[in-house]
Structures are given as structure tokens and as C-alpha cells.
Amino acid sequence: MELIQAVRGMNDILPGAVEAWQRLEDVIREVMAEYAYQEIRIPILERTTLFARSIGEQTDIVEKEMYTFDDRNGDSLTLRPEGTVGCVRAGVQHGLFHNRQVRLWYLGPMFRHERPQKGRYRQFHQFGAEAIGWDGPDVDAELIFTAGRVFHVLNIEGVELEINSLGSPDARAKYHTYLVDYFESRRDELDADSLKRLQRNPLRILDSKNPEMQSVIEQAPVLIDHLDDESLRHFEGLCHCLDDAGVPYRINHRLVRGLDYYTRTVFEWVSGALGAQSAVCAGGRYDRLVEQLGGRPTPAAGYALGLERLVELMRLSAGDHRSVPDAYFVTVGEAAELRAVQLAESLRDQGFRIQSNCGGGSLKSQMKRGDQSGAGFAILLGEREMQQGVVSIKPLRSDAQQELVAFDQIATALGTRVSQCGEGRVRSTKHPVRE
Ligand code: HAM
């Protein structure tokens, strides 16, 4: 029978790989709490017009990449290609932005029918943060800090911040005209993609990765020279905030972003370690979107971080993000098996991760499974130990001596031993015995 495989570009995340994701999700939750952002959960399906109206009819996402279908009522629905628009839709619908400023975050799968390659998938995951209601550059900086802190906590180095300003829509419209004039004057040098973009979205030509296009792009007029005064002040304000906080950045005049809703600040965190898909995090200001989706005029900014790319950076940073049990419980005999259930439960109550053997087997085969589990210790309970009211704690990752410990002393003994050798492994954030 032919095996049914997963849809191309949509990945299973298997045990062994999931632990890095869990670690990442824990860190995101912690960092978001530290900055007082609140989680929001929004549907994966939305009405197609929502995305078309806000991301932009002429963008790659809306033109080519959305998973769109009619449901049984004939309504056109789309699997969300990103989270910002749904967040704003939900906020407007539920009056979250009425005379209030809100900081939100979300995490979940997004869908884009792109050509799959390393770091680019059709189902991928984003963590996003959105600060709605603030006008100043300080909140742009805060958003940047939150992403920087996620990298820092995960020990990820070499992620570089690039910033730019797209100005007000009026300034951008003027710049648009200069840009079209310039590219028209060098029409012969444009590749097929750029010729198409010249008609529909000339700003996106600046985004071209084609090496042959780079000299034309480099000589193009830059937006920052055509910014309105307010956007320029805002941009300088952001630079000051970043300078004051000692956050290094590079001003990239070619950074334009692929979604139409941006105004003023845009930024990306990029890593050379990721290959072609180098942006691990991207965002900016979208001061018109709330109004565009039926709310009152409300300034806003945010970003989204690509979790597949971040997990890859975690892997490259060589941290061991596997989650392994502290101890593997091995038993011999029926009475020991029953007693072990109680002892293991009590150890879990005290914050330890205990993997029970379950399913019997010889001592040798149980020890082998214990070794494969990655646990630091085996806790052995046989007939002799049962008679004495003790267990034997055997180190599995060192030559240290096996030790007999009374039932009521197991937590203390295991706690001491685990804390002596537990570095580098992922531990639960709360561990009453060890902390
Ligand atoms: P975006 O640049 O389209 O922005 O995506 C943000 C991040 O999601 C990218 O930098 C990348 O890490 C990841 N990403 C995007 N597409 C894929 C893909 N096909 N496979 C794997 N990872 C991908 C947005 O989505 C905006 N909503 C960001 C934002 C939030 N702006 C304001 N608030």
C-alpha cells in the first residue's frame, strides 16, 4: 500500500526535537511576562478579505501564497499567513483598543504556499508581539529589546539588527514616483521579476537578491532622503533609544518588507548562520492598520519571529535542549514494582522528572532502557532493597559509586546528586528541591 506522507513543506516535529520547541516556548512566555505583554489566541482561519485588504492585494503573500478555499457555505476563507492582521481584527471586534493601550503576543502555525527550502516552509510557526496604542519610538525600541532578550536567554549569538524607516504614506507615495522614474531610466538592466514589480510594487525591487541587480539597486534614491519631518524625528528617536541601551544596529536603506501595512519604523534581525533565509525576526510600525480594519485611528507596532529559524539557531549554538529525566526507575519483583509507583509519584510531587520502566523485563534490559532515556541516574528497587527499605541510586553518566538510600531520603540524595551534575541540561523552571 502506498504510504501517505505529510503535505510538502509541512513538518512533523518529533519527540527529541520537540524539547527545543518547548524550551523556546517557555522562554518566550517568560520574556513576554517580564515586559507585561498579554497572550492572545486567535483563529487559524479568517475571511480572505481580511488579509487581502490589509497585507495588500499586490503583495506576494496575497497574490501567490495564501491557502484560500470556499467553505461549505461558499464563504472564502484563508489559512492565516501571518498573525498581525488577525490580532488587530480581534482587538477591533472586541473593543480591546478603546481608550486603551495594549501589549499582546501570540504563537502558532502560519501558512504560505511558498517554494519550500531550508528555513522556508508552507506551515511554519511564528511568535509575534504587538504593541497597540503607542506612538513614540520608545515602544519600537521596547519591541526590539524583547526579541533581543529572547536571543540572549537562549544563548544565541550573531543575530544582527537592521532598521529603516518607510515614512508616512504621503512621503512614501512621493518617493514611489522618484523610484519609478529612476528604474524606468534603467529599464534595460532590470530582470523579469523587477520589471513586474516596477508596475505593481516598485519598492520591492529594492528587496531583490539577484546579484546582477545590485548595482542598479545601490544607486537608487533612498527613502530616508525623502522622509517627512515627523518620521525622521521618530527614526532618530529610535536610534537614540537603541544607542542609550547599547543595542548595536545597522541602518539598511534597502529594508522595505513584503507587507503593505507598514509605516515609519521597519526592522529585521538577521543571522548569517541561516543561509538564504536569514531573517529570524521582522516587524515594524503599522499606524494605519487599526483604522483600516474599522477601528479608531490607533498607532501600533510589532514583530514576528520565525520559530523554525530560531530552533535552527538553537541547534547551531550547540546547546543541548533535550529534556531528559532526572532518574529512571528500575524494579525487580512485583512488590517492588508497586512500591516504585508510590516512590516515583512522590519524587514527581517534589519536582523531579522520573521515567518509570513499565512493562517489566530483566534487570539488564531495564538498565539498557534507562541508559537510552538519557537519565542521569537509575533508581533500583529489588527484593533485597525492599526488605531493607532502601533504593540504590546508580549514576548512569559517571563512574561515581552506587549508593543505598532510605525511602524517605531519596529526594534529598537525588537532589544533591542532580545539582552536582545537572549543568547543560534543560530543567524545569521550578524545582522546589533544588532551588
Ligand atoms: P514576515 O516578515 O512575513 O512578517 O515574517 C516574520 C518572520 O516569520 C520572518 O522573519 C521569518 O523568520 C518567519 N517566516 C516567514 N515566512 C516563513 C516561511 N515560509 N517559513 C519559515 N519562516 C517564515 C510578518 O509576518 C509580520 N506579521 C510581522 C509583524 C508583526 N509586523 C508587525 N507585527
GROMACS .gro file of C-alpha atoms and ligand atoms in nm:
model
  468
    1MET     CA    1   0.000   0.000   0.000
    2GLU     CA    2   0.128   0.345  -0.084
    3LEU     CA    3   0.228   0.538   0.228
    4ILE     CA    4   0.051   0.866   0.281
    5GLN     CA    5   0.309   1.131   0.354
    6ALA     CA    6   0.279   1.476   0.511
    7VAL     CA    7   0.195   1.765   0.279
    8ARG     CA    8   0.508   1.913   0.118
    9GLY     CA    9   0.654   2.196   0.324
   10MET     CA   10   0.465   2.090   0.637
   11ASN     CA   11   0.680   1.928   0.901
   12ASP     CA   12   0.628   1.682   1.181
   13ILE     CA   13   0.815   1.781   1.494
   14LEU     CA   14   0.916   1.453   1.652
   15PRO     CA   15   0.999   1.360   2.011
   16GLY     CA   16   1.361   1.456   2.063
   17ALA     CA   17   1.310   1.769   1.851
   18VAL     CA   18   1.005   1.891   2.040
   19GLU     CA   19   1.209   1.968   2.351
   20ALA     CA   20   1.388   2.260   2.186
   21TRP     CA   21   1.046   2.398   2.090
   22GLN     CA   22   0.920   2.361   2.445
   23ARG     CA   23   1.227   2.538   2.579
   24LEU     CA   24   1.176   2.815   2.328
   25GLU     CA   25   0.808   2.850   2.416
   26ASP     CA   26   0.897   2.866   2.788
   27VAL     CA   27   1.149   3.142   2.722
   28ILE     CA   28   0.901   3.337   2.511
   29ARG     CA   29   0.639   3.315   2.787
   30GLU     CA   30   0.890   3.430   3.047
   31VAL     CA   31   1.021   3.720   2.842
   32MET     CA   32   0.671   3.836   2.749
   33ALA     CA   33   0.571   3.830   3.117
   34GLU     CA   34   0.880   4.032   3.205
   35TYR     CA   35   0.767   4.307   2.968
   36ALA     CA   36   0.397   4.275   3.067
   37TYR     CA   37   0.270   4.156   2.729
   38GLN     CA   38  -0.051   3.951   2.738
   39GLU     CA   39  -0.116   3.643   2.533
   40ILE     CA   40  -0.395   3.642   2.277
   41ARG     CA   41  -0.519   3.332   2.090
   42ILE     CA   42  -0.684   3.387   1.756
   43PRO     CA   43  -0.830   3.154   1.492
   44ILE     CA   44  -0.619   2.994   1.223
   45LEU     CA   45  -0.890   3.060   0.964
   46GLU     CA   46  -1.009   3.409   0.878
   47ARG     CA   47  -1.210   3.562   0.598
   48THR     CA   48  -0.998   3.608   0.288
   49THR     CA   49  -1.086   3.978   0.252
   50LEU     CA   50  -0.924   4.048   0.587
   51PHE     CA   51  -0.579   3.958   0.455
   52ALA     CA   52  -0.631   4.095   0.105
   53ARG     CA   53  -0.734   4.433   0.246
   54SER     CA   54  -0.452   4.474   0.493
   55ILE     CA   55  -0.144   4.284   0.372
   56GLY     CA   56  -0.205   4.430   0.025
   57GLU     CA   57  -0.361   4.293  -0.297
   58GLN     CA   58  -0.031   4.339  -0.481
   59THR     CA   59   0.193   4.154  -0.236
   60ASP     CA   60   0.344   3.809  -0.295
   61ILE     CA   61   0.159   3.674   0.007
   62VAL     CA   62  -0.186   3.772  -0.116
   63GLU     CA   63  -0.123   3.718  -0.486
   64LYS     CA   64   0.053   3.384  -0.475
   65GLU     CA   65   0.090   3.230  -0.135
   66MET     CA   66  -0.237   3.210   0.052
   67TYR     CA   67  -0.419   2.884   0.118
   68THR     CA   68  -0.767   3.001   0.022
   69PHE     CA   69  -1.081   2.795  -0.025
   70ASP     CA   70  -1.458   2.825  -0.014
   71ASP     CA   71  -1.617   2.653   0.282
   72ARG     CA   72  -1.948   2.467   0.265
   73ASN     CA   73  -2.141   2.795   0.287
   74GLY     CA   74  -1.948   2.936  -0.008
   75ASP     CA   75  -1.756   3.182   0.213
   76SER     CA   76  -1.400   3.243   0.104
   77LEU     CA   77  -1.168   3.159   0.393
   78THR     CA   78  -0.788   3.165   0.424
   79LEU     CA   79  -0.542   2.987   0.650
   80ARG     CA   80  -0.365   3.275   0.821
   81PRO     CA   81  -0.035   3.361   0.651
   82GLU     CA   82   0.068   3.578   0.949
   83GLY     CA   83  -0.069   3.690   1.285
   84THR     CA   84  -0.074   4.070   1.297
   85VAL     CA   85  -0.389   4.117   1.096
   86GLY     CA   86  -0.588   3.861   1.298
   87CYS     CA   87  -0.471   4.026   1.621
   88VAL     CA   88  -0.590   4.366   1.506
   89ARG     CA   89  -0.917   4.220   1.377
   90ALA     CA   90  -0.978   4.057   1.717
   91GLY     CA   91  -0.885   4.375   1.906
   92VAL     CA   92  -1.121   4.590   1.698
   93GLN     CA   93  -1.401   4.334   1.720
   94HIS     CA   94  -1.378   4.308   2.100
   95GLY     CA   95  -1.309   4.674   2.171
   96LEU     CA   96  -0.964   4.599   2.316
   97PHE     CA   97  -0.820   4.923   2.183
   98HIS     CA   98  -1.095   5.157   2.308
   99ASN     CA   99  -0.918   5.431   2.504
  100ARG     CA  100  -0.660   5.172   2.597
  101GLN     CA  101  -0.310   5.073   2.504
  102VAL     CA  102  -0.240   4.701   2.488
  103ARG     CA  103   0.063   4.483   2.455
  104LEU     CA  104  -0.019   4.145   2.302
  105TRP     CA  105   0.167   3.833   2.200
  106TYR     CA  106   0.072   3.514   2.018
  107LEU     CA  107   0.232   3.197   1.897
  108GLY     CA  108   0.120   2.940   1.645
  109PRO     CA  109   0.125   2.798   1.294
  110MET     CA  110   0.104   3.017   0.982
  111PHE     CA  111   0.061   2.903   0.622
  112ARG     CA  112   0.216   3.029   0.300
  113HIS     CA  113   0.236   2.841  -0.028
  114GLU     CA  114   0.600   2.931  -0.092
  115ARG     CA  115   0.861   2.713  -0.258
  116PRO     CA  116   0.990   2.504   0.033
  117GLN     CA  117   1.361   2.516   0.109
  118LYS     CA  118   1.577   2.519   0.419
  119GLY     CA  119   1.422   2.769   0.660
  120ARG     CA  120   1.119   2.826   0.439
  121TYR     CA  121   0.812   2.609   0.483
  122ARG     CA  122   0.446   2.608   0.394
  123GLN     CA  123   0.339   2.554   0.750
  124PHE     CA  124   0.572   2.742   0.982
  125HIS     CA  125   0.539   2.891   1.328
  126GLN     CA  126   0.561   3.246   1.444
  127PHE     CA  127   0.579   3.407   1.781
  128GLY     CA  128   0.460   3.766   1.746
  129ALA     CA  129   0.442   4.068   1.975
  130GLU     CA  130   0.219   4.368   1.903
  131ALA     CA  131   0.208   4.695   2.099
  132ILE     CA  132  -0.109   4.882   2.008
  133GLY     CA  133  -0.184   5.242   2.107
  134TRP     CA  134   0.165   5.390   2.143
  135ASP     CA  135   0.302   5.646   1.904
  136GLY     CA  136   0.660   5.702   2.023
  137PRO     CA  137   0.986   5.536   1.925
  138ASP     CA  138   1.033   5.409   2.281
  139VAL     CA  139   0.783   5.130   2.219
  140ASP     CA  140   0.955   5.039   1.888
  141ALA     CA  141   1.274   5.008   2.092
  142GLU     CA  142   1.098   4.804   2.360
  143LEU     CA  143   0.978   4.556   2.098
  144ILE     CA  144   1.332   4.525   1.967
  145PHE     CA  145   1.459   4.466   2.321
  146THR     CA  146   1.209   4.186   2.378
  147ALA     CA  147   1.330   3.996   2.071
  148GLY     CA  148   1.693   4.064   2.170
  149ARG     CA  149   1.623   3.923   2.515
  150VAL     CA  150   1.479   3.602   2.368
  151PHE     CA  151   1.805   3.553   2.173
  152HIS     CA  152   2.009   3.637   2.482
  153VAL     CA  153   1.829   3.393   2.713
  154LEU     CA  154   1.867   3.119   2.453
  155ASN     CA  155   2.241   3.195   2.420
  156ILE     CA  156   2.205   3.273   2.053
  157GLU     CA  157   2.479   3.497   1.924
  158GLY     CA  158   2.547   3.665   1.592
  159VAL     CA  159   2.192   3.787   1.524
  160GLU     CA  160   2.217   4.139   1.385
  161LEU     CA  161   1.961   4.414   1.392
  162GLU     CA  162   1.881   4.615   1.079
  163ILE     CA  163   1.647   4.913   1.087
  164ASN     CA  164   1.494   5.157   0.841
  165SER     CA  165   1.204   5.396   0.813
  166LEU     CA  166   0.938   5.382   0.544
  167GLY     CA  167   0.799   5.723   0.643
  168SER     CA  168   0.440   5.834   0.626
  169PRO     CA  169   0.219   5.705   0.344
  170ASP     CA  170   0.241   6.052   0.179
  171ALA     CA  171   0.619   6.059   0.192
  172ARG     CA  172   0.626   5.708   0.058
  173ALA     CA  173   0.395   5.798  -0.230
  174LYS     CA  174   0.631   6.080  -0.331
  175TYR     CA  175   0.932   5.852  -0.304
  176HIS     CA  176   0.744   5.599  -0.512
  177THR     CA  177   0.738   5.845  -0.803
  178TYR     CA  178   1.114   5.912  -0.779
  179LEU     CA  179   1.181   5.542  -0.764
  180VAL     CA  180   0.968   5.459  -1.067
  181ASP     CA  181   1.141   5.740  -1.265
  182TYR     CA  182   1.480   5.605  -1.166
  183PHE     CA  183   1.407   5.241  -1.252
  184GLU     CA  184   1.238   5.346  -1.578
  185SER     CA  185   1.560   5.524  -1.670
  186ARG     CA  186   1.749   5.194  -1.620
  187ARG     CA  187   1.477   4.965  -1.750
  188ASP     CA  188   1.721   4.768  -1.971
  189GLU     CA  189   1.910   4.650  -1.665
  190LEU     CA  190   1.606   4.514  -1.476
  191ASP     CA  191   1.540   4.140  -1.452
  192ALA     CA  192   1.197   3.991  -1.529
  193ASP     CA  193   1.089   3.992  -1.164
  194SER     CA  194   1.181   4.355  -1.117
  195LEU     CA  195   1.002   4.455  -1.438
  196LYS     CA  196   0.688   4.300  -1.294
  197ARG     CA  197   0.744   4.476  -0.963
  198LEU     CA  198   0.801   4.807  -1.140
  199GLN     CA  199   0.436   4.806  -1.238
  200ARG     CA  200   0.290   4.681  -0.916
  201ASN     CA  201   0.520   4.746  -0.622
  202PRO     CA  202   0.849   4.918  -0.718
  203LEU     CA  203   0.964   4.939  -0.356
  204ARG     CA  204   1.002   4.562  -0.360
  205ILE     CA  205   1.267   4.584  -0.634
  206LEU     CA  206   1.497   4.707  -0.356
  207ASP     CA  207   1.447   4.367  -0.194
  208SER     CA  208   1.582   4.174  -0.495
  209LYS     CA  209   1.850   3.918  -0.414
  210ASN     CA  210   1.967   3.888  -0.778
  211PRO     CA  211   2.341   3.976  -0.775
  212GLU     CA  212   2.313   4.130  -1.123
  213MET     CA  213   2.058   4.378  -0.992
  214GLN     CA  214   2.266   4.501  -0.701
  215SER     CA  215   2.447   4.790  -0.871
  216VAL     CA  216   2.118   4.930  -1.009
  217ILE     CA  217   1.967   4.899  -0.662
  218GLU     CA  218   2.263   5.055  -0.488
  219GLN     CA  219   2.235   5.371  -0.697
  220ALA     CA  220   1.858   5.405  -0.649
  221PRO     CA  221   1.729   5.704  -0.448
  222VAL     CA  222   1.693   5.619  -0.080
  223LEU     CA  223   1.376   5.669   0.115
  224ILE     CA  224   1.544   5.824   0.415
  225ASP     CA  225   1.628   6.130   0.198
  226HIS     CA  226   1.258   6.179   0.129
  227LEU     CA  227   1.116   6.124   0.475
  228ASP     CA  228   0.864   6.366   0.623
  229ASP     CA  229   0.991   6.557   0.931
  230GLU     CA  230   0.784   6.361   1.178
  231SER     CA  231   0.903   6.023   1.052
  232LEU     CA  232   1.261   6.146   1.054
  233ARG     CA  233   1.229   6.262   1.416
  234HIS     CA  234   1.072   5.927   1.505
  235PHE     CA  235   1.354   5.739   1.339
  236GLU     CA  236   1.620   5.948   1.515
  237GLY     CA  237   1.433   5.886   1.841
  238LEU     CA  238   1.453   5.511   1.785
  239CYS     CA  239   1.826   5.535   1.709
  240HIS     CA  240   1.877   5.726   2.036
  241CYS     CA  241   1.685   5.464   2.237
  242LEU     CA  242   1.894   5.186   2.086
  243ASP     CA  243   2.220   5.380   2.139
  244ASP     CA  244   2.131   5.451   2.501
  245ALA     CA  245   2.056   5.085   2.563
  246GLY     CA  246   2.379   4.978   2.391
  247VAL     CA  247   2.195   4.773   2.129
  248PRO     CA  248   2.402   4.763   1.809
  249TYR     CA  249   2.217   4.809   1.479
  250ARG     CA  250   2.276   4.883   1.114
  251ILE     CA  251   2.065   5.125   0.914
  252ASN     CA  252   1.968   4.940   0.597
  253HIS     CA  253   1.811   5.178   0.345
  254ARG     CA  254   1.701   4.883   0.132
  255LEU     CA  255   1.491   4.723   0.402
  256VAL     CA  256   1.135   4.756   0.276
  257ARG     CA  257   0.938   4.448   0.397
  258GLY     CA  258   0.691   4.244   0.197
  259LEU     CA  259   0.364   4.353   0.358
  260ASP     CA  260   0.187   4.679   0.271
  261TYR     CA  261   0.067   4.780   0.615
  262TYR     CA  262   0.397   4.924   0.741
  263THR     CA  263   0.457   5.291   0.815
  264ARG     CA  264   0.770   5.455   0.960
  265THR     CA  265   0.991   5.206   1.152
  266VAL     CA  266   1.075   4.869   1.000
  267PHE     CA  267   1.334   4.627   1.132
  268GLU     CA  268   1.476   4.278   1.092
  269TRP     CA  269   1.701   4.058   1.298
  270VAL     CA  270   1.919   3.858   1.060
  271SER     CA  271   2.172   3.580   1.106
  272GLY     CA  272   2.443   3.482   0.860
  273ALA     CA  273   2.423   3.128   1.002
  274LEU     CA  274   2.082   3.068   0.842
  275GLY     CA  275   2.182   3.078   0.475
  276ALA     CA  276   1.944   3.234   0.224
  277GLN     CA  277   1.655   3.266   0.468
  278SER     CA  278   1.848   3.488   0.704
  279ALA     CA  279   1.567   3.686   0.871
  280VAL     CA  280   1.477   3.529   1.201
  281CYS     CA  281   1.258   3.816   1.317
  282ALA     CA  282   1.091   4.102   1.135
  283GLY     CA  283   0.846   4.377   1.205
  284GLY     CA  284   0.774   4.744   1.226
  285ARG     CA  285   0.511   5.009   1.274
  286TYR     CA  286   0.165   4.988   1.120
  287ASP     CA  287  -0.006   5.309   1.228
  288ARG     CA  288  -0.295   5.283   0.979
  289LEU     CA  289  -0.398   4.921   1.017
  290VAL     CA  290  -0.638   4.952   1.312
  291GLU     CA  291  -0.831   5.224   1.131
  292GLN     CA  292  -0.820   5.030   0.806
  293LEU     CA  293  -0.988   4.738   0.981
  294GLY     CA  294  -1.268   4.952   1.124
  295GLY     CA  295  -1.118   5.081   1.449
  296ARG     CA  296  -1.034   5.437   1.551
  297PRO     CA  297  -0.701   5.576   1.429
  298THR     CA  298  -0.452   5.398   1.657
  299PRO     CA  299  -0.074   5.381   1.625
  300ALA     CA  300   0.079   5.034   1.655
  301ALA     CA  301   0.397   4.836   1.610
  302GLY     CA  302   0.508   4.476   1.636
  303TYR     CA  303   0.716   4.193   1.504
  304ALA     CA  304   0.709   3.820   1.440
  305LEU     CA  305   0.983   3.572   1.497
  306GLY     CA  306   1.013   3.258   1.282
  307LEU     CA  307   1.034   2.967   1.524
  308GLU     CA  308   1.178   2.711   1.276
  309ARG     CA  309   1.466   2.951   1.213
  310LEU     CA  310   1.513   3.017   1.582
  311VAL     CA  311   1.519   2.643   1.658
  312GLU     CA  312   1.788   2.605   1.391
  313LEU     CA  313   1.992   2.879   1.560
  314MET     CA  314   1.947   2.700   1.892
  315ARG     CA  315   2.079   2.383   1.730
  316LEU     CA  316   2.378   2.567   1.586
  317SER     CA  317   2.452   2.731   1.919
  318ALA     CA  318   2.524   2.375   2.036
  319GLY     CA  319   2.311   2.395   2.347
  320ASP     CA  320   2.158   2.065   2.449
  321HIS     CA  321   1.789   2.143   2.462
  322ARG     CA  322   1.678   1.786   2.506
  323SER     CA  323   1.465   1.730   2.805
  324VAL     CA  324   1.578   1.417   2.986
  325PRO     CA  325   1.451   1.255   3.305
  326ASP     CA  326   1.649   1.301   3.623
  327ALA     CA  327   1.620   0.933   3.701
  328TYR     CA  328   1.498   0.607   3.553
  329PHE     CA  329   1.318   0.375   3.795
  330VAL     CA  330   1.418   0.009   3.763
  331THR     CA  331   1.239  -0.263   3.963
  332VAL     CA  332   1.266  -0.636   4.019
  333GLY     CA  333   0.969  -0.825   4.160
  334GLU     CA  334   0.601  -0.744   4.188
  335ALA     CA  335   0.614  -0.585   4.535
  336ALA     CA  336   0.898  -0.357   4.425
  337GLU     CA  337   0.706  -0.259   4.115
  338LEU     CA  338   0.406  -0.149   4.325
  339ARG     CA  339   0.622   0.038   4.578
  340ALA     CA  340   0.812   0.209   4.296
  341VAL     CA  341   0.490   0.363   4.166
  342GLN     CA  342   0.438   0.541   4.500
  343LEU     CA  343   0.800   0.646   4.534
  344ALA     CA  344   0.811   0.779   4.179
  345GLU     CA  345   0.490   0.976   4.229
  346SER     CA  346   0.628   1.127   4.549
  347LEU     CA  347   0.950   1.228   4.372
  348ARG     CA  348   0.747   1.391   4.091
  349ASP     CA  349   0.548   1.580   4.357
  350GLN     CA  350   0.881   1.719   4.470
  351GLY     CA  351   0.972   1.841   4.124
  352PHE     CA  352   1.183   1.557   3.983
  353ARG     CA  353   1.144   1.408   3.637
  354ILE     CA  354   1.117   1.036   3.678
  355GLN     CA  355   1.074   0.785   3.398
  356SER     CA  356   0.920   0.458   3.518
  357ASN     CA  357   1.030   0.142   3.343
  358CYS     CA  358   0.679  -0.006   3.290
  359GLY     CA  359   0.637  -0.339   3.117
  360GLY     CA  360   0.890  -0.541   3.321
  361GLY     CA  361   1.197  -0.702   3.167
  362SER     CA  362   1.526  -0.831   3.304
  363LEU     CA  363   1.748  -0.604   3.511
  364LYS     CA  364   1.987  -0.584   3.218
  365SER     CA  365   1.724  -0.479   2.967
  366GLN     CA  366   1.578  -0.225   3.209
  367MET     CA  367   1.923  -0.074   3.267
  368LYS     CA  368   1.969  -0.052   2.892
  369ARG     CA  369   1.643   0.137   2.855
  370GLY     CA  370   1.746   0.361   3.144
  371ASP     CA  371   2.066   0.444   2.962
  372GLN     CA  372   1.878   0.521   2.640
  373SER     CA  373   1.640   0.754   2.825
  374GLY     CA  374   1.928   0.995   2.885
  375ALA     CA  375   1.857   0.997   3.261
  376GLY     CA  376   2.146   1.086   3.489
  377PHE     CA  377   2.064   0.814   3.741
  378ALA     CA  378   1.892   0.481   3.778
  379ILE     CA  379   1.694   0.417   4.093
  380LEU     CA  380   1.699   0.042   4.158
  381LEU     CA  381   1.447  -0.134   4.375
  382GLY     CA  382   1.475  -0.515   4.403
  383GLU     CA  383   1.370  -0.771   4.661
  384ARG     CA  384   1.676  -0.715   4.882
  385GLU     CA  385   1.625  -0.335   4.881
  386MET     CA  386   1.256  -0.385   4.961
  387GLN     CA  387   1.345  -0.582   5.273
  388GLN     CA  388   1.583  -0.307   5.391
  389GLY     CA  389   1.353  -0.015   5.299
  390VAL     CA  390   1.612   0.138   5.068
  391VAL     CA  391   1.675   0.204   4.699
  392SER     CA  392   2.004   0.200   4.520
  393ILE     CA  393   2.088   0.519   4.328
  394LYS     CA  394   2.324   0.438   4.044
  395PRO     CA  395   2.490   0.713   3.839
  396LEU     CA  396   2.448   0.641   3.467
  397ARG     CA  397   2.676   0.914   3.330
  398SER     CA  398   2.978   0.884   3.558
  399ASP     CA  399   3.190   0.629   3.743
  400ALA     CA  400   3.067   0.754   4.080
  401GLN     CA  401   2.969   0.497   4.339
  402GLN     CA  402   2.625   0.348   4.364
  403GLU     CA  403   2.459   0.449   4.692
  404LEU     CA  404   2.194   0.292   4.917
  405VAL     CA  405   1.936   0.545   5.034
  406ALA     CA  406   1.638   0.503   5.270
  407PHE     CA  407   1.296   0.553   5.108
  408ASP     CA  408   1.237   0.883   5.290
  409GLN     CA  409   1.581   1.018   5.188
  410ILE     CA  410   1.561   0.960   4.813
  411ALA     CA  411   1.458   1.316   4.724
  412THR     CA  412   1.740   1.471   4.926
  413ALA     CA  413   2.004   1.234   4.790
  414LEU     CA  414   1.884   1.263   4.430
  415GLY     CA  415   1.857   1.642   4.461
  416THR     CA  416   2.219   1.672   4.574
  417ARG     CA  417   2.346   1.444   4.303
  418VAL     CA  418   2.143   1.601   4.022
  419SER     CA  419   2.252   1.953   4.115
  420GLN     CA  420   2.615   1.838   4.115
  421CYS     CA  421   2.600   1.716   3.757
  422GLY     CA  422   2.295   1.883   3.606
  423GLU     CA  423   2.460   2.162   3.407
  424GLY     CA  424   2.381   2.195   3.039
  425ARG     CA  425   2.058   2.004   3.056
  426VAL     CA  426   1.718   2.154   3.033
  427ARG     CA  427   1.550   2.170   3.369
  428SER     CA  428   1.202   2.267   3.460
  429THR     CA  429   1.185   2.634   3.557
  430LYS     CA  430   1.059   2.547   3.902
  431HIS     CA  431   1.232   2.285   4.107
  432PRO     CA  432   1.138   2.306   4.474
  433VAL     CA  433   1.406   2.067   4.591
  434ARG     CA  434   1.700   2.209   4.402
  435GLU     CA  435   1.624   2.579   4.420
  436HAM     P1  436   0.719   3.835   0.791
  436HAM     O1  437   0.850   3.903   0.759
  436HAM     O2  438   0.638   3.792   0.676
  436HAM     O3  439   0.641   3.933   0.886
  436HAM     O4  440   0.751   3.710   0.881
  436HAM     C1  441   0.819   3.721   1.005
  436HAM     C2  442   0.916   3.607   1.023
  436HAM     O5  443   0.850   3.482   1.008
  436HAM     C3  444   1.027   3.601   0.919
  436HAM     O6  445   1.134   3.689   0.951
  436HAM     C4  446   1.070   3.456   0.926
  436HAM     O7  447   1.156   3.436   1.036
  436HAM     C5  448   0.937   3.386   0.953
  436HAM     N1  449   0.881   3.332   0.826
  436HAM     C6  450   0.808   3.396   0.734
  436HAM     N2  451   0.774   3.313   0.633
  436HAM     C7  452   0.827   3.193   0.663
  436HAM     C8  453   0.826   3.064   0.598
  436HAM     N3  454   0.762   3.043   0.485
  436HAM     N4  455   0.892   2.962   0.659
  436HAM     C9  456   0.955   2.981   0.777
  436HAM     N5  457   0.959   3.100   0.842
  436HAM    C10  458   0.896   3.204   0.786
  436HAM    C11  459   0.516   3.907   0.935
  436HAM     O8  460   0.462   3.801   0.928
  436HAM    C12  461   0.458   4.022   1.013
  436HAM     N6  462   0.324   3.983   1.061
  436HAM    C13  463   0.547   4.063   1.128
  436HAM    C14  464   0.490   4.174   1.210
  436HAM    C15  465   0.425   4.162   1.327
  436HAM     N7  466   0.491   4.301   1.178
  436HAM    C16  467   0.428   4.371   1.271
  436HAM     N8  468   0.387   4.287   1.363
   0.00000   0.00000   0.00000
